[in-house]
Amino acid sequence: MSITVNGAKCPQDHRCPAINVCPLDAISQDGHGLPQVDPDACISCMVCADYCPMGAFEELG
Ligand code: SF4
């Protein structure tokens, strides 16, 4: 299981605030683009999914 960011839900027009809540520093973002989750670092704790008001962080698999 891993986490991905749904581009249809993420507005991609601001710095992703979920970057600061990830305890593993697994989320990165290029400018205001779609945030990326490092599958090797992510432990699927769902902190980002619970935090994001857009519900853009989703489980895969
Ligand atoms: S599920 Fe947890 S470890 Fe994975 S990106 Fe979200 S906050 Fe970070």
PDB file of C-alpha atoms and ligand atoms in Angstrom:
ATOM      1  CA  MET A   1       0.000   0.000   0.000  1.00  0.00           C
ATOM      2  CA  SER A   2       1.218   3.474  -0.774  1.00  0.00           C
ATOM      3  CA  ILE A   3      -0.097   6.990  -0.865  1.00  0.00           C
ATOM      4  CA  THR A   4      -0.517   9.148  -3.941  1.00  0.00           C
ATOM      5  CA  VAL A   5      -1.856  12.634  -4.573  1.00  0.00           C
ATOM      6  CA  ASN A   6      -4.914  12.857  -6.799  1.00  0.00           C
ATOM      7  CA  GLY A   7      -4.318  15.602  -9.353  1.00  0.00           C
ATOM      8  CA  ALA A   8      -8.055  16.001  -9.882  1.00  0.00           C
ATOM      9  CA  LYS A   9      -8.515  16.978  -6.224  1.00  0.00           C
ATOM     10  CA  CYS A  10      -5.332  18.923  -5.531  1.00  0.00           C
ATOM     11  CA  PRO A  11      -5.674  22.543  -6.778  1.00  0.00           C
ATOM     12  CA  GLN A  12      -1.906  22.824  -7.368  1.00  0.00           C
ATOM     13  CA  ASP A  13      -1.945  26.568  -6.800  1.00  0.00           C
ATOM     14  CA  HIS A  14      -0.172  26.882  -3.474  1.00  0.00           C
ATOM     15  CA  ARG A  15       2.558  25.398  -1.327  1.00  0.00           C
ATOM     16  CA  CYS A  16       1.187  22.091  -0.014  1.00  0.00           C
ATOM     17  CA  PRO A  17       0.738  22.490   3.754  1.00  0.00           C
ATOM     18  CA  ALA A  18       0.706  18.718   4.230  1.00  0.00           C
ATOM     19  CA  ILE A  19       4.459  18.728   3.586  1.00  0.00           C
ATOM     20  CA  ASN A  20       4.894  20.076   7.093  1.00  0.00           C
ATOM     21  CA  VAL A  21       2.715  17.457   8.800  1.00  0.00           C
ATOM     22  CA  CYS A  22       4.368  14.338   7.373  1.00  0.00           C
ATOM     23  CA  PRO A  23       6.464  12.810  10.170  1.00  0.00           C
ATOM     24  CA  LEU A  24       8.780  11.130   7.659  1.00  0.00           C
ATOM     25  CA  ASP A  25       9.362  14.140   5.402  1.00  0.00           C
ATOM     26  CA  ALA A  26       8.122  11.949   2.542  1.00  0.00           C
ATOM     27  CA  ILE A  27       6.219  14.636   0.616  1.00  0.00           C
ATOM     28  CA  SER A  28       7.945  16.914  -1.866  1.00  0.00           C
ATOM     29  CA  GLN A  29       6.669  19.531  -4.269  1.00  0.00           C
ATOM     30  CA  ASP A  30       8.166  21.335  -7.251  1.00  0.00           C
ATOM     31  CA  GLY A  31       6.865  24.891  -7.045  1.00  0.00           C
ATOM     32  CA  HIS A  32       3.084  24.735  -6.761  1.00  0.00           C
ATOM     33  CA  GLY A  33       2.922  21.497  -8.719  1.00  0.00           C
ATOM     34  CA  LEU A  34       1.369  18.215  -7.708  1.00  0.00           C
ATOM     35  CA  PRO A  35       2.999  17.003  -4.474  1.00  0.00           C
ATOM     36  CA  GLN A  36       4.890  13.727  -4.720  1.00  0.00           C
ATOM     37  CA  VAL A  37       5.042  11.052  -2.037  1.00  0.00           C
ATOM     38  CA  ASP A  38       8.275   9.075  -1.785  1.00  0.00           C
ATOM     39  CA  PRO A  39       7.047   5.453  -1.639  1.00  0.00           C
ATOM     40  CA  ASP A  40      10.275   4.328   0.029  1.00  0.00           C
ATOM     41  CA  ALA A  41       9.903   6.816   2.879  1.00  0.00           C
ATOM     42  CA  CYS A  42       6.124   6.742   3.343  1.00  0.00           C
ATOM     43  CA  ILE A  43       4.760   4.459   6.062  1.00  0.00           C
ATOM     44  CA  SER A  44       1.091   5.023   5.093  1.00  0.00           C
ATOM     45  CA  CYS A  45       0.306   6.593   8.456  1.00  0.00           C
ATOM     46  CA  MET A  46      -2.453   8.664   6.797  1.00  0.00           C
ATOM     47  CA  VAL A  47      -1.566  11.863   8.656  1.00  0.00           C
ATOM     48  CA  CYS A  48      -1.500  13.712   5.328  1.00  0.00           C
ATOM     49  CA  ALA A  49      -4.778  12.172   4.189  1.00  0.00           C
ATOM     50  CA  ASP A  50      -6.493  13.181   7.428  1.00  0.00           C
ATOM     51  CA  TYR A  51      -5.017  16.670   7.219  1.00  0.00           C
ATOM     52  CA  CYS A  52      -5.668  17.632   3.581  1.00  0.00           C
ATOM     53  CA  PRO A  53      -8.987  19.513   3.310  1.00  0.00           C
ATOM     54  CA  MET A  54      -9.273  18.513  -0.350  1.00  0.00           C
ATOM     55  CA  GLY A  55      -8.962  14.808   0.368  1.00  0.00           C
ATOM     56  CA  ALA A  56      -6.263  14.669  -2.249  1.00  0.00           C
ATOM     57  CA  PHE A  57      -4.030  12.091  -0.534  1.00  0.00           C
ATOM     58  CA  GLU A  58      -5.280   8.635  -1.395  1.00  0.00           C
ATOM     59  CA  GLU A  59      -4.250   5.053  -0.755  1.00  0.00           C
ATOM     60  CA  LEU A  60      -3.197   2.996  -3.718  1.00  0.00           C
ATOM     61  CA  GLY A  61      -3.426  -0.738  -3.829  1.00  0.00           C
TER      62      GLY A  61
HETATM   63  S1  SF4 B   1       0.979   8.662   4.813  1.00  0.00           S
HETATM   64 FE1  SF4 B   1       2.245   9.477   6.516  1.00  0.00          FE
HETATM   65  S2  SF4 B   1       4.378   8.988   5.936  1.00  0.00           S
HETATM   66 FE2  SF4 B   1       3.112   8.793   4.080  1.00  0.00          FE
HETATM   67  S3  SF4 B   1       3.261  10.786   3.052  1.00  0.00           S
HETATM   68 FE3  SF4 B   1       1.394  10.828   4.350  1.00  0.00          FE
HETATM   69  S4  SF4 B   1       2.072  11.728   6.309  1.00  0.00           S
HETATM   70 FE4  SF4 B   1       3.930  11.072   5.196  1.00  0.00          FE
END
